[in-house]
Amino acid sequence: MSRVSCLSLAILAALSTTVSAEENPASEQAVERILVQGDFRQEQLQKLPGSILVLSQQDISRQNAQHLDDLLQQAANVNFSAGASRGRFLQIRGIGERSEFVDSINPSVGVLIDGIDYSALGVSSLADVQQVEIFRGPEATRFGANAMAGMLNLTSNAPSFNSEGQLNATLANYDSYQVAGAYSTAINEQWAYRVAVDHQSSDGFIDNIFLNRDDTNHIDETSARAALRYLASKDLTLDFIAHYRDIHNGYDAFSLDRNRSTLSDKPGQDLQQSRALAIKADYQGLNWANVYTQLSGLTADTDYGFDEDWSFEGIHPDGYATEDRYLRVRDQWSLEQRFLGKDQTDWVAGWYASGQKTELERQFWNWDLWQAAQFFSDFKRQNLALFGEWSTDLGDGWSLTSGARAERYDDEYSDSNGITQQNNELMWGGKLSLSLALTDSTSLYLLGSRGYKAGGVNGEALGKALGSGSEEMSDYLNSKANFSPETLWNAEFGVKGSSADQTIVSRVAVFAMWRDDMQVNSWVTRDQSFVGFIDNAASGRNHGLELESRVQLTDSWTLFANAAWLESEIRGFITEEGVDKTGRDQAHAPHYQYSVNSEWLLTTDLSFNLGLQSKAAFYYSDSHDARSEQMHLVNLRLQYQWDQVQLAIWSRNALDEEYGVRGFYFDNDPRDGWSNGTEKVYEQLGEPRRIGITASYQF
């Protein structure tokens, strides 16, 4: 079937629900209203123009998801890369970073947890998460520079004035276990609190045959959250939120033999300790607007390192033994205040300010000096933004929404090589959408939007240029001293519909995106020395579609489906070796993805889930042509509910499919003789077959 036919069928399927809804308008009282928490206002998903995927607690359980990596496999046009103990970097519609080493990055896809910015730090736990929202496409008006390609927004359960709690325990193979609990209650009529704690542990999925250990890639994560709600008056609500994370994971994922058996004599680590605080104020006492304010701060200490040779000293006469380690201290704050119009005046106006400071210490082997070395850098960024949005009711179900954001950033960079730079830029983004509400649960929309991300300095490249010993290489790296900001234009058409009896709910989005000054990762390789930097291709193109559906086939049988098709292209990018990548797919941009889950209610207490997730092969990098393999995962879950107790036996990747989540292409095996033609694709493999049992108790 042609792509056009597939697109036509998807749109017709969504529009068919409109006809059914119009035939029985009285049933609209039963409409399922999913609220999107991350937008300026809490808006119904079916009415909000844009491609947004909302995953609930039920979706998390259905996937047996313990971590974000597990959950994202069911999200269409969403990918992630590892290169650490967990997937930390996200790509939406083929756009997003895949790593962070020496130079600080401005992510194309940000991560917010309870409004706190965790971009590039990852998500450690899904325990007590109310819902996960994935905004696909530029969201500059709402989120700014960290949402050029989209945004991931996680909302935790809020404090309740009714006493409630939950305990969860999981046992799984690879000596894995998870213990989590949450409790919420009122202190008095004005105060309520909620606390949640989660701990996960596993030996990991690697056998280190040199050290005779199976836990060098282990997981050891603890996260805690506390929230306090204060009803100060009938018009003012205050929320106080505290986060704590303590991550002590190993990192020993790459094998010279390209399997799950490593030879590292000094396995790496992926450590993080972070603390965050937020204060939210919701004031509704003005007669012309509600006022929402959030002040947040976060500090994170990370220690990321690995055995650079992936082997042991003496493996071969031509071998080497080095380590690479990155210790970062990140401090940040942000303040946002927005005014939301009242009395049928649907407008938003506000301002945003933030500051971030990152101190880096790198411990590495300097191949030019042939000795162990250290590198230090300080990076500071301050952002200030003004934003606004206005919606106009045009009558007969039509509405027009326009929004814009102007944002300025100021950077200061200095390092131990004596390099200092200051950069600043005024950037802007916005959106314009035209919507038609056919029924209370069905709408069409046209959307145009513009996103942006900051430029910066390539400190690693400049440092290497100082001591390269090669005039040709020094000149080349000096020409890459800075990289320019990137902008993204998006055009989108969408249909959101549901049948009158809610047995069918469907959303379809078709998009085309244009990237200007597309930021790409590039490398210069000399022997065992790798110098990474960010470069700018002239442009990039991304277009495709996304489809989400829920179909109630019978009273006891429900089908969930998410699917995506994506075409991407690099334009105007030539590597250091002189290879022109114009016309090639962008990295981590698979042509298709789909997730199908079938849920059967076998009895009133017993249910069974069968899920299939598939992803096309994709390139690992913009600078080389190594590719992943296709991925096909089967997930199973048998669940029994007895009063307040739930017991589930589950399996993820039940057929033990082998697939990659991060890949490199170079020569790193001394046993091959370091000669031309010995480059290989080295992959970090995703999760193998998991089998576990989970017990939950709600009270």
JSON list of C-alpha atoms in Angstrom, two decimals, residues 399-608:
[
{"chain": "A", "resi": 399, "resn": "SER", "atom": "CA", "xyz": [-11.01, 29.37, 16.59]},
{"chain": "A", "resi": 400, "resn": "LEU", "atom": "CA", "xyz": [-7.69, 31.07, 15.90]},
{"chain": "A", "resi": 401, "resn": "THR", "atom": "CA", "xyz": [-4.73, 30.90, 18.28]},
{"chain": "A", "resi": 402, "resn": "SER", "atom": "CA", "xyz": [-1.53, 32.89, 17.92]},
{"chain": "A", "resi": 403, "resn": "GLY", "atom": "CA", "xyz": [1.46, 32.90, 20.22]},
{"chain": "A", "resi": 404, "resn": "ALA", "atom": "CA", "xyz": [5.01, 34.23, 20.31]},
{"chain": "A", "resi": 405, "resn": "ARG", "atom": "CA", "xyz": [8.08, 34.18, 22.52]},
{"chain": "A", "resi": 406, "resn": "ALA", "atom": "CA", "xyz": [11.18, 36.35, 22.46]},
{"chain": "A", "resi": 407, "resn": "GLU", "atom": "CA", "xyz": [14.17, 35.00, 24.37]},
{"chain": "A", "resi": 408, "resn": "ARG", "atom": "CA", "xyz": [17.68, 36.26, 24.93]},
{"chain": "A", "resi": 409, "resn": "TYR", "atom": "CA", "xyz": [20.52, 34.17, 26.27]},
{"chain": "A", "resi": 410, "resn": "ASP", "atom": "CA", "xyz": [23.93, 35.30, 27.52]},
{"chain": "A", "resi": 411, "resn": "ASP", "atom": "CA", "xyz": [26.78, 32.77, 27.81]},
{"chain": "A", "resi": 412, "resn": "GLU", "atom": "CA", "xyz": [30.14, 32.94, 29.52]},
{"chain": "A", "resi": 413, "resn": "TYR", "atom": "CA", "xyz": [32.70, 30.20, 28.92]},
{"chain": "A", "resi": 414, "resn": "SER", "atom": "CA", "xyz": [36.20, 29.72, 30.32]},
{"chain": "A", "resi": 415, "resn": "ASP", "atom": "CA", "xyz": [38.48, 26.71, 30.66]},
{"chain": "A", "resi": 416, "resn": "SER", "atom": "CA", "xyz": [41.91, 25.55, 31.82]},
{"chain": "A", "resi": 417, "resn": "ASN", "atom": "CA", "xyz": [43.31, 25.95, 28.29]},
{"chain": "A", "resi": 418, "resn": "GLY", "atom": "CA", "xyz": [42.96, 29.71, 28.69]},
{"chain": "A", "resi": 419, "resn": "ILE", "atom": "CA", "xyz": [39.99, 29.92, 26.34]},
{"chain": "A", "resi": 420, "resn": "THR", "atom": "CA", "xyz": [37.32, 32.47, 27.26]},
{"chain": "A", "resi": 421, "resn": "GLN", "atom": "CA", "xyz": [34.29, 33.41, 25.22]},
{"chain": "A", "resi": 422, "resn": "GLN", "atom": "CA", "xyz": [31.06, 35.29, 25.61]},
{"chain": "A", "resi": 423, "resn": "ASN", "atom": "CA", "xyz": [28.07, 34.72, 23.37]},
{"chain": "A", "resi": 424, "resn": "ASN", "atom": "CA", "xyz": [24.59, 36.17, 23.29]},
{"chain": "A", "resi": 425, "resn": "GLU", "atom": "CA", "xyz": [21.68, 35.99, 20.94]},
{"chain": "A", "resi": 426, "resn": "LEU", "atom": "CA", "xyz": [18.09, 37.18, 20.71]},
{"chain": "A", "resi": 427, "resn": "MET", "atom": "CA", "xyz": [15.89, 34.37, 19.43]},
{"chain": "A", "resi": 428, "resn": "TRP", "atom": "CA", "xyz": [12.17, 34.11, 18.75]},
{"chain": "A", "resi": 429, "resn": "GLY", "atom": "CA", "xyz": [9.57, 31.46, 18.21]},
{"chain": "A", "resi": 430, "resn": "GLY", "atom": "CA", "xyz": [5.84, 31.30, 17.84]},
{"chain": "A", "resi": 431, "resn": "LYS", "atom": "CA", "xyz": [2.80, 29.51, 16.51]},
{"chain": "A", "resi": 432, "resn": "LEU", "atom": "CA", "xyz": [-0.41, 30.15, 14.60]},
{"chain": "A", "resi": 433, "resn": "SER", "atom": "CA", "xyz": [-3.22, 27.60, 14.57]},
{"chain": "A", "resi": 434, "resn": "LEU", "atom": "CA", "xyz": [-6.70, 27.43, 13.07]},
{"chain": "A", "resi": 435, "resn": "SER", "atom": "CA", "xyz": [-9.05, 24.90, 14.68]},
{"chain": "A", "resi": 436, "resn": "LEU", "atom": "CA", "xyz": [-12.54, 23.63, 13.90]},
{"chain": "A", "resi": 437, "resn": "ALA", "atom": "CA", "xyz": [-14.49, 21.91, 16.67]},
{"chain": "A", "resi": 438, "resn": "LEU", "atom": "CA", "xyz": [-16.91, 19.55, 14.94]},
{"chain": "A", "resi": 439, "resn": "THR", "atom": "CA", "xyz": [-18.21, 18.11, 18.21]},
{"chain": "A", "resi": 440, "resn": "ASP", "atom": "CA", "xyz": [-17.23, 18.26, 21.87]},
{"chain": "A", "resi": 441, "resn": "SER", "atom": "CA", "xyz": [-14.71, 15.49, 21.26]},
{"chain": "A", "resi": 442, "resn": "THR", "atom": "CA", "xyz": [-13.70, 15.94, 17.61]},
{"chain": "A", "resi": 443, "resn": "SER", "atom": "CA", "xyz": [-11.66, 18.69, 15.97]},
{"chain": "A", "resi": 444, "resn": "LEU", "atom": "CA", "xyz": [-9.46, 19.56, 13.01]},
{"chain": "A", "resi": 445, "resn": "TYR", "atom": "CA", "xyz": [-6.52, 21.92, 13.10]},
{"chain": "A", "resi": 446, "resn": "LEU", "atom": "CA", "xyz": [-3.90, 23.59, 10.96]},
{"chain": "A", "resi": 447, "resn": "LEU", "atom": "CA", "xyz": [-0.73, 24.63, 12.76]},
{"chain": "A", "resi": 448, "resn": "GLY", "atom": "CA", "xyz": [2.35, 26.61, 11.86]},
{"chain": "A", "resi": 449, "resn": "SER", "atom": "CA", "xyz": [5.09, 26.94, 14.47]},
{"chain": "A", "resi": 450, "resn": "ARG", "atom": "CA", "xyz": [8.70, 28.04, 14.83]},
{"chain": "A", "resi": 451, "resn": "GLY", "atom": "CA", "xyz": [11.25, 26.73, 17.33]},
{"chain": "A", "resi": 452, "resn": "TYR", "atom": "CA", "xyz": [14.84, 27.59, 18.12]},
{"chain": "A", "resi": 453, "resn": "LYS", "atom": "CA", "xyz": [17.88, 26.55, 20.13]},
{"chain": "A", "resi": 454, "resn": "ALA", "atom": "CA", "xyz": [21.01, 28.37, 21.21]},
{"chain": "A", "resi": 455, "resn": "GLY", "atom": "CA", "xyz": [24.45, 28.29, 19.64]},
{"chain": "A", "resi": 456, "resn": "GLY", "atom": "CA", "xyz": [27.68, 28.03, 21.59]},
{"chain": "A", "resi": 457, "resn": "VAL", "atom": "CA", "xyz": [31.40, 27.38, 21.79]},
{"chain": "A", "resi": 458, "resn": "ASN", "atom": "CA", "xyz": [33.30, 24.18, 20.95]},
{"chain": "A", "resi": 459, "resn": "GLY", "atom": "CA", "xyz": [35.75, 24.23, 23.85]},
{"chain": "A", "resi": 460, "resn": "GLU", "atom": "CA", "xyz": [37.09, 20.74, 23.21]},
{"chain": "A", "resi": 461, "resn": "ALA", "atom": "CA", "xyz": [37.94, 21.54, 19.59]},
{"chain": "A", "resi": 462, "resn": "LEU", "atom": "CA", "xyz": [39.67, 24.80, 20.54]},
{"chain": "A", "resi": 463, "resn": "GLY", "atom": "CA", "xyz": [41.69, 23.05, 23.24]},
{"chain": "A", "resi": 464, "resn": "LYS", "atom": "CA", "xyz": [42.81, 20.36, 20.82]},
{"chain": "A", "resi": 465, "resn": "ALA", "atom": "CA", "xyz": [43.77, 23.01, 18.27]},
{"chain": "A", "resi": 466, "resn": "LEU", "atom": "CA", "xyz": [46.24, 24.51, 20.80]},
{"chain": "A", "resi": 467, "resn": "GLY", "atom": "CA", "xyz": [48.21, 21.31, 21.23]},
{"chain": "A", "resi": 468, "resn": "SER", "atom": "CA", "xyz": [47.56, 19.30, 18.10]},
{"chain": "A", "resi": 469, "resn": "GLY", "atom": "CA", "xyz": [51.06, 19.67, 16.69]},
{"chain": "A", "resi": 470, "resn": "SER", "atom": "CA", "xyz": [49.53, 19.83, 13.23]},
{"chain": "A", "resi": 471, "resn": "GLU", "atom": "CA", "xyz": [48.97, 23.15, 11.50]},
{"chain": "A", "resi": 472, "resn": "GLU", "atom": "CA", "xyz": [46.37, 21.61, 9.19]},
{"chain": "A", "resi": 473, "resn": "MET", "atom": "CA", "xyz": [44.39, 20.11, 12.06]},
{"chain": "A", "resi": 474, "resn": "SER", "atom": "CA", "xyz": [44.76, 23.23, 14.18]},
{"chain": "A", "resi": 475, "resn": "ASP", "atom": "CA", "xyz": [43.39, 25.43, 11.38]},
{"chain": "A", "resi": 476, "resn": "TYR", "atom": "CA", "xyz": [40.46, 23.08, 10.85]},
{"chain": "A", "resi": 477, "resn": "LEU", "atom": "CA", "xyz": [39.49, 22.95, 14.53]},
{"chain": "A", "resi": 478, "resn": "ASN", "atom": "CA", "xyz": [39.87, 26.72, 14.93]},
{"chain": "A", "resi": 479, "resn": "SER", "atom": "CA", "xyz": [37.39, 27.11, 12.08]},
{"chain": "A", "resi": 480, "resn": "LYS", "atom": "CA", "xyz": [34.91, 25.16, 14.24]},
{"chain": "A", "resi": 481, "resn": "ALA", "atom": "CA", "xyz": [35.35, 27.37, 17.30]},
{"chain": "A", "resi": 482, "resn": "ASN", "atom": "CA", "xyz": [31.65, 28.23, 17.47]},
{"chain": "A", "resi": 483, "resn": "PHE", "atom": "CA", "xyz": [28.38, 26.84, 16.21]},
{"chain": "A", "resi": 484, "resn": "SER", "atom": "CA", "xyz": [25.34, 28.90, 15.27]},
{"chain": "A", "resi": 485, "resn": "PRO", "atom": "CA", "xyz": [21.81, 28.79, 16.70]},
{"chain": "A", "resi": 486, "resn": "GLU", "atom": "CA", "xyz": [19.34, 26.56, 14.89]},
{"chain": "A", "resi": 487, "resn": "THR", "atom": "CA", "xyz": [15.77, 27.36, 13.90]},
{"chain": "A", "resi": 488, "resn": "LEU", "atom": "CA", "xyz": [12.96, 24.97, 12.99]},
{"chain": "A", "resi": 489, "resn": "TRP", "atom": "CA", "xyz": [9.79, 25.70, 11.03]},
{"chain": "A", "resi": 490, "resn": "ASN", "atom": "CA", "xyz": [6.86, 23.28, 11.32]},
{"chain": "A", "resi": 491, "resn": "ALA", "atom": "CA", "xyz": [3.63, 22.97, 9.31]},
{"chain": "A", "resi": 492, "resn": "GLU", "atom": "CA", "xyz": [1.06, 20.51, 10.61]},
{"chain": "A", "resi": 493, "resn": "PHE", "atom": "CA", "xyz": [-2.46, 19.26, 9.93]},
{"chain": "A", "resi": 494, "resn": "GLY", "atom": "CA", "xyz": [-4.30, 17.17, 12.48]},
{"chain": "A", "resi": 495, "resn": "VAL", "atom": "CA", "xyz": [-7.56, 15.34, 13.13]},
{"chain": "A", "resi": 496, "resn": "LYS", "atom": "CA", "xyz": [-8.71, 14.34, 16.61]},
{"chain": "A", "resi": 497, "resn": "GLY", "atom": "CA", "xyz": [-11.92, 12.39, 16.96]},
{"chain": "A", "resi": 498, "resn": "SER", "atom": "CA", "xyz": [-13.87, 9.89, 19.01]},
{"chain": "A", "resi": 499, "resn": "SER", "atom": "CA", "xyz": [-17.07, 7.99, 18.42]},
{"chain": "A", "resi": 500, "resn": "ALA", "atom": "CA", "xyz": [-20.21, 8.89, 20.34]},
{"chain": "A", "resi": 501, "resn": "ASP", "atom": "CA", "xyz": [-19.95, 5.84, 22.58]},
{"chain": "A", "resi": 502, "resn": "GLN", "atom": "CA", "xyz": [-16.19, 6.32, 23.05]},
{"chain": "A", "resi": 503, "resn": "THR", "atom": "CA", "xyz": [-15.42, 2.86, 21.61]},
{"chain": "A", "resi": 504, "resn": "ILE", "atom": "CA", "xyz": [-13.05, 4.55, 19.14]},
{"chain": "A", "resi": 505, "resn": "VAL", "atom": "CA", "xyz": [-10.67, 7.38, 19.96]},
{"chain": "A", "resi": 506, "resn": "SER", "atom": "CA", "xyz": [-8.20, 8.46, 17.29]},
{"chain": "A", "resi": 507, "resn": "ARG", "atom": "CA", "xyz": [-5.67, 11.22, 16.62]},
{"chain": "A", "resi": 508, "resn": "VAL", "atom": "CA", "xyz": [-3.75, 11.78, 13.38]},
{"chain": "A", "resi": 509, "resn": "ALA", "atom": "CA", "xyz": [-1.11, 14.43, 12.63]},
{"chain": "A", "resi": 510, "resn": "VAL", "atom": "CA", "xyz": [0.72, 15.10, 9.35]},
{"chain": "A", "resi": 511, "resn": "PHE", "atom": "CA", "xyz": [3.74, 17.40, 9.50]},
{"chain": "A", "resi": 512, "resn": "ALA", "atom": "CA", "xyz": [6.58, 18.91, 7.49]},
{"chain": "A", "resi": 513, "resn": "MET", "atom": "CA", "xyz": [9.56, 20.60, 9.15]},
{"chain": "A", "resi": 514, "resn": "TRP", "atom": "CA", "xyz": [12.43, 22.75, 7.83]},
{"chain": "A", "resi": 515, "resn": "ARG", "atom": "CA", "xyz": [15.65, 23.07, 9.84]},
{"chain": "A", "resi": 516, "resn": "ASP", "atom": "CA", "xyz": [17.96, 26.05, 9.20]},
{"chain": "A", "resi": 517, "resn": "ASP", "atom": "CA", "xyz": [21.62, 25.93, 10.37]},
{"chain": "A", "resi": 518, "resn": "MET", "atom": "CA", "xyz": [20.97, 22.37, 11.52]},
{"chain": "A", "resi": 519, "resn": "GLN", "atom": "CA", "xyz": [23.26, 21.48, 14.43]},
{"chain": "A", "resi": 520, "resn": "VAL", "atom": "CA", "xyz": [25.06, 18.16, 13.95]},
{"chain": "A", "resi": 521, "resn": "ASN", "atom": "CA", "xyz": [27.65, 16.22, 15.93]},
{"chain": "A", "resi": 522, "resn": "SER", "atom": "CA", "xyz": [30.99, 15.88, 14.19]},
{"chain": "A", "resi": 523, "resn": "TRP", "atom": "CA", "xyz": [34.30, 14.18, 15.04]},
{"chain": "A", "resi": 524, "resn": "VAL", "atom": "CA", "xyz": [37.96, 14.37, 14.21]},
{"chain": "A", "resi": 525, "resn": "THR", "atom": "CA", "xyz": [39.74, 11.05, 14.74]},
{"chain": "A", "resi": 526, "resn": "ARG", "atom": "CA", "xyz": [43.49, 10.60, 15.01]},
{"chain": "A", "resi": 527, "resn": "ASP", "atom": "CA", "xyz": [44.67, 7.19, 16.21]},
{"chain": "A", "resi": 528, "resn": "GLN", "atom": "CA", "xyz": [43.02, 6.70, 19.62]},
{"chain": "A", "resi": 529, "resn": "SER", "atom": "CA", "xyz": [42.24, 10.40, 19.98]},
{"chain": "A", "resi": 530, "resn": "PHE", "atom": "CA", "xyz": [38.67, 11.52, 19.30]},
{"chain": "A", "resi": 531, "resn": "VAL", "atom": "CA", "xyz": [37.73, 15.19, 19.23]},
{"chain": "A", "resi": 532, "resn": "GLY", "atom": "CA", "xyz": [34.01, 15.93, 19.19]},
{"chain": "A", "resi": 533, "resn": "PHE", "atom": "CA", "xyz": [32.34, 19.23, 18.35]},
{"chain": "A", "resi": 534, "resn": "ILE", "atom": "CA", "xyz": [29.04, 20.64, 17.16]},
{"chain": "A", "resi": 535, "resn": "ASP", "atom": "CA", "xyz": [28.87, 21.78, 13.55]},
{"chain": "A", "resi": 536, "resn": "ASN", "atom": "CA", "xyz": [26.16, 23.37, 11.43]},
{"chain": "A", "resi": 537, "resn": "ALA", "atom": "CA", "xyz": [24.78, 21.77, 8.32]},
{"chain": "A", "resi": 538, "resn": "ALA", "atom": "CA", "xyz": [23.09, 24.16, 5.93]},
{"chain": "A", "resi": 539, "resn": "SER", "atom": "CA", "xyz": [19.63, 22.72, 6.56]},
{"chain": "A", "resi": 540, "resn": "GLY", "atom": "CA", "xyz": [17.55, 19.63, 7.21]},
{"chain": "A", "resi": 541, "resn": "ARG", "atom": "CA", "xyz": [14.13, 18.31, 6.22]},
{"chain": "A", "resi": 542, "resn": "ASN", "atom": "CA", "xyz": [11.76, 16.13, 8.28]},
{"chain": "A", "resi": 543, "resn": "HIS", "atom": "CA", "xyz": [8.23, 15.12, 7.38]},
{"chain": "A", "resi": 544, "resn": "GLY", "atom": "CA", "xyz": [5.86, 12.33, 8.30]},
{"chain": "A", "resi": 545, "resn": "LEU", "atom": "CA", "xyz": [2.77, 11.41, 10.27]},
{"chain": "A", "resi": 546, "resn": "GLU", "atom": "CA", "xyz": [1.67, 10.16, 13.69]},
{"chain": "A", "resi": 547, "resn": "LEU", "atom": "CA", "xyz": [-1.37, 8.06, 14.56]},
{"chain": "A", "resi": 548, "resn": "GLU", "atom": "CA", "xyz": [-2.80, 7.08, 17.93]},
{"chain": "A", "resi": 549, "resn": "SER", "atom": "CA", "xyz": [-5.95, 5.02, 18.40]},
{"chain": "A", "resi": 550, "resn": "ARG", "atom": "CA", "xyz": [-7.88, 3.18, 21.08]},
{"chain": "A", "resi": 551, "resn": "VAL", "atom": "CA", "xyz": [-10.56, 0.78, 19.88]},
{"chain": "A", "resi": 552, "resn": "GLN", "atom": "CA", "xyz": [-13.01, -1.02, 22.18]},
{"chain": "A", "resi": 553, "resn": "LEU", "atom": "CA", "xyz": [-13.59, -4.14, 20.08]},
{"chain": "A", "resi": 554, "resn": "THR", "atom": "CA", "xyz": [-15.85, -5.84, 22.62]},
{"chain": "A", "resi": 555, "resn": "ASP", "atom": "CA", "xyz": [-16.80, -5.25, 26.24]},
{"chain": "A", "resi": 556, "resn": "SER", "atom": "CA", "xyz": [-13.74, -7.27, 27.28]},
{"chain": "A", "resi": 557, "resn": "TRP", "atom": "CA", "xyz": [-11.26, -6.57, 24.47]},
{"chain": "A", "resi": 558, "resn": "THR", "atom": "CA", "xyz": [-9.48, -3.25, 23.85]},
{"chain": "A", "resi": 559, "resn": "LEU", "atom": "CA", "xyz": [-6.82, -2.45, 21.25]},
{"chain": "A", "resi": 560, "resn": "PHE", "atom": "CA", "xyz": [-4.29, 0.38, 21.62]},
{"chain": "A", "resi": 561, "resn": "ALA", "atom": "CA", "xyz": [-2.15, 1.46, 18.67]},
{"chain": "A", "resi": 562, "resn": "ASN", "atom": "CA", "xyz": [0.50, 4.15, 18.12]},
{"chain": "A", "resi": 563, "resn": "ALA", "atom": "CA", "xyz": [2.26, 4.42, 14.77]},
{"chain": "A", "resi": 564, "resn": "ALA", "atom": "CA", "xyz": [4.54, 6.84, 12.94]},
{"chain": "A", "resi": 565, "resn": "TRP", "atom": "CA", "xyz": [6.20, 7.30, 9.58]},
{"chain": "A", "resi": 566, "resn": "LEU", "atom": "CA", "xyz": [9.18, 9.65, 9.20]},
{"chain": "A", "resi": 567, "resn": "GLU", "atom": "CA", "xyz": [11.35, 10.86, 6.35]},
{"chain": "A", "resi": 568, "resn": "SER", "atom": "CA", "xyz": [14.41, 12.99, 7.15]},
{"chain": "A", "resi": 569, "resn": "GLU", "atom": "CA", "xyz": [17.31, 14.44, 5.21]},
{"chain": "A", "resi": 570, "resn": "ILE", "atom": "CA", "xyz": [20.60, 16.23, 5.87]},
{"chain": "A", "resi": 571, "resn": "ARG", "atom": "CA", "xyz": [21.50, 19.04, 3.49]},
{"chain": "A", "resi": 572, "resn": "GLY", "atom": "CA", "xyz": [24.84, 20.80, 3.15]},
{"chain": "A", "resi": 573, "resn": "PHE", "atom": "CA", "xyz": [27.06, 18.88, 5.60]},
{"chain": "A", "resi": 574, "resn": "ILE", "atom": "CA", "xyz": [30.59, 17.74, 4.73]},
{"chain": "A", "resi": 575, "resn": "THR", "atom": "CA", "xyz": [32.60, 15.77, 7.30]},
{"chain": "A", "resi": 576, "resn": "GLU", "atom": "CA", "xyz": [36.27, 16.36, 8.16]},
{"chain": "A", "resi": 577, "resn": "GLU", "atom": "CA", "xyz": [37.15, 13.48, 5.83]},
{"chain": "A", "resi": 578, "resn": "GLY", "atom": "CA", "xyz": [35.44, 15.34, 2.98]},
{"chain": "A", "resi": 579, "resn": "VAL", "atom": "CA", "xyz": [32.35, 13.10, 2.79]},
{"chain": "A", "resi": 580, "resn": "ASP", "atom": "CA", "xyz": [29.20, 14.94, 1.72]},
{"chain": "A", "resi": 581, "resn": "LYS", "atom": "CA", "xyz": [26.23, 13.71, 3.78]},
{"chain": "A", "resi": 582, "resn": "THR", "atom": "CA", "xyz": [23.66, 15.66, 1.77]},
{"chain": "A", "resi": 583, "resn": "GLY", "atom": "CA", "xyz": [20.59, 13.50, 1.10]},
{"chain": "A", "resi": 584, "resn": "ARG", "atom": "CA", "xyz": [21.24, 11.01, 3.89]},
{"chain": "A", "resi": 585, "resn": "ASP", "atom": "CA", "xyz": [18.79, 10.35, 6.74]},
{"chain": "A", "resi": 586, "resn": "GLN", "atom": "CA", "xyz": [19.35, 12.20, 9.98]},
{"chain": "A", "resi": 587, "resn": "ALA", "atom": "CA", "xyz": [20.64, 10.27, 13.00]},
{"chain": "A", "resi": 588, "resn": "HIS", "atom": "CA", "xyz": [18.24, 8.39, 15.27]},
{"chain": "A", "resi": 589, "resn": "ALA", "atom": "CA", "xyz": [15.40, 8.99, 12.81]},
{"chain": "A", "resi": 590, "resn": "PRO", "atom": "CA", "xyz": [13.80, 5.60, 12.00]},
{"chain": "A", "resi": 591, "resn": "HIS", "atom": "CA", "xyz": [11.44, 5.55, 9.02]},
{"chain": "A", "resi": 592, "resn": "TYR", "atom": "CA", "xyz": [8.69, 3.86, 10.99]},
{"chain": "A", "resi": 593, "resn": "GLN", "atom": "CA", "xyz": [7.68, 3.00, 14.53]},
{"chain": "A", "resi": 594, "resn": "TYR", "atom": "CA", "xyz": [4.59, 1.31, 15.88]},
{"chain": "A", "resi": 595, "resn": "SER", "atom": "CA", "xyz": [3.27, -0.06, 19.12]},
{"chain": "A", "resi": 596, "resn": "VAL", "atom": "CA", "xyz": [0.18, -2.27, 19.36]},
{"chain": "A", "resi": 597, "resn": "ASN", "atom": "CA", "xyz": [-1.23, -3.46, 22.67]},
{"chain": "A", "resi": 598, "resn": "SER", "atom": "CA", "xyz": [-4.19, -5.78, 23.10]},
{"chain": "A", "resi": 599, "resn": "GLU", "atom": "CA", "xyz": [-5.90, -5.99, 26.48]},
{"chain": "A", "resi": 600, "resn": "TRP", "atom": "CA", "xyz": [-8.35, -8.79, 27.34]},
{"chain": "A", "resi": 601, "resn": "LEU", "atom": "CA", "xyz": [-10.52, -8.91, 30.46]},
{"chain": "A", "resi": 602, "resn": "LEU", "atom": "CA", "xyz": [-10.64, -12.67, 30.96]},
{"chain": "A", "resi": 603, "resn": "THR", "atom": "CA", "xyz": [-12.79, -12.31, 34.08]},
{"chain": "A", "resi": 604, "resn": "THR", "atom": "CA", "xyz": [-13.83, -9.39, 36.23]},
{"chain": "A", "resi": 605, "resn": "ASP", "atom": "CA", "xyz": [-10.55, -9.79, 38.15]},
{"chain": "A", "resi": 606, "resn": "LEU", "atom": "CA", "xyz": [-8.14, -11.27, 35.60]},
{"chain": "A", "resi": 607, "resn": "SER", "atom": "CA", "xyz": [-6.72, -9.48, 32.55]},
{"chain": "A", "resi": 608, "resn": "PHE", "atom": "CA", "xyz": [-4.07, -10.26, 29.93]}
]
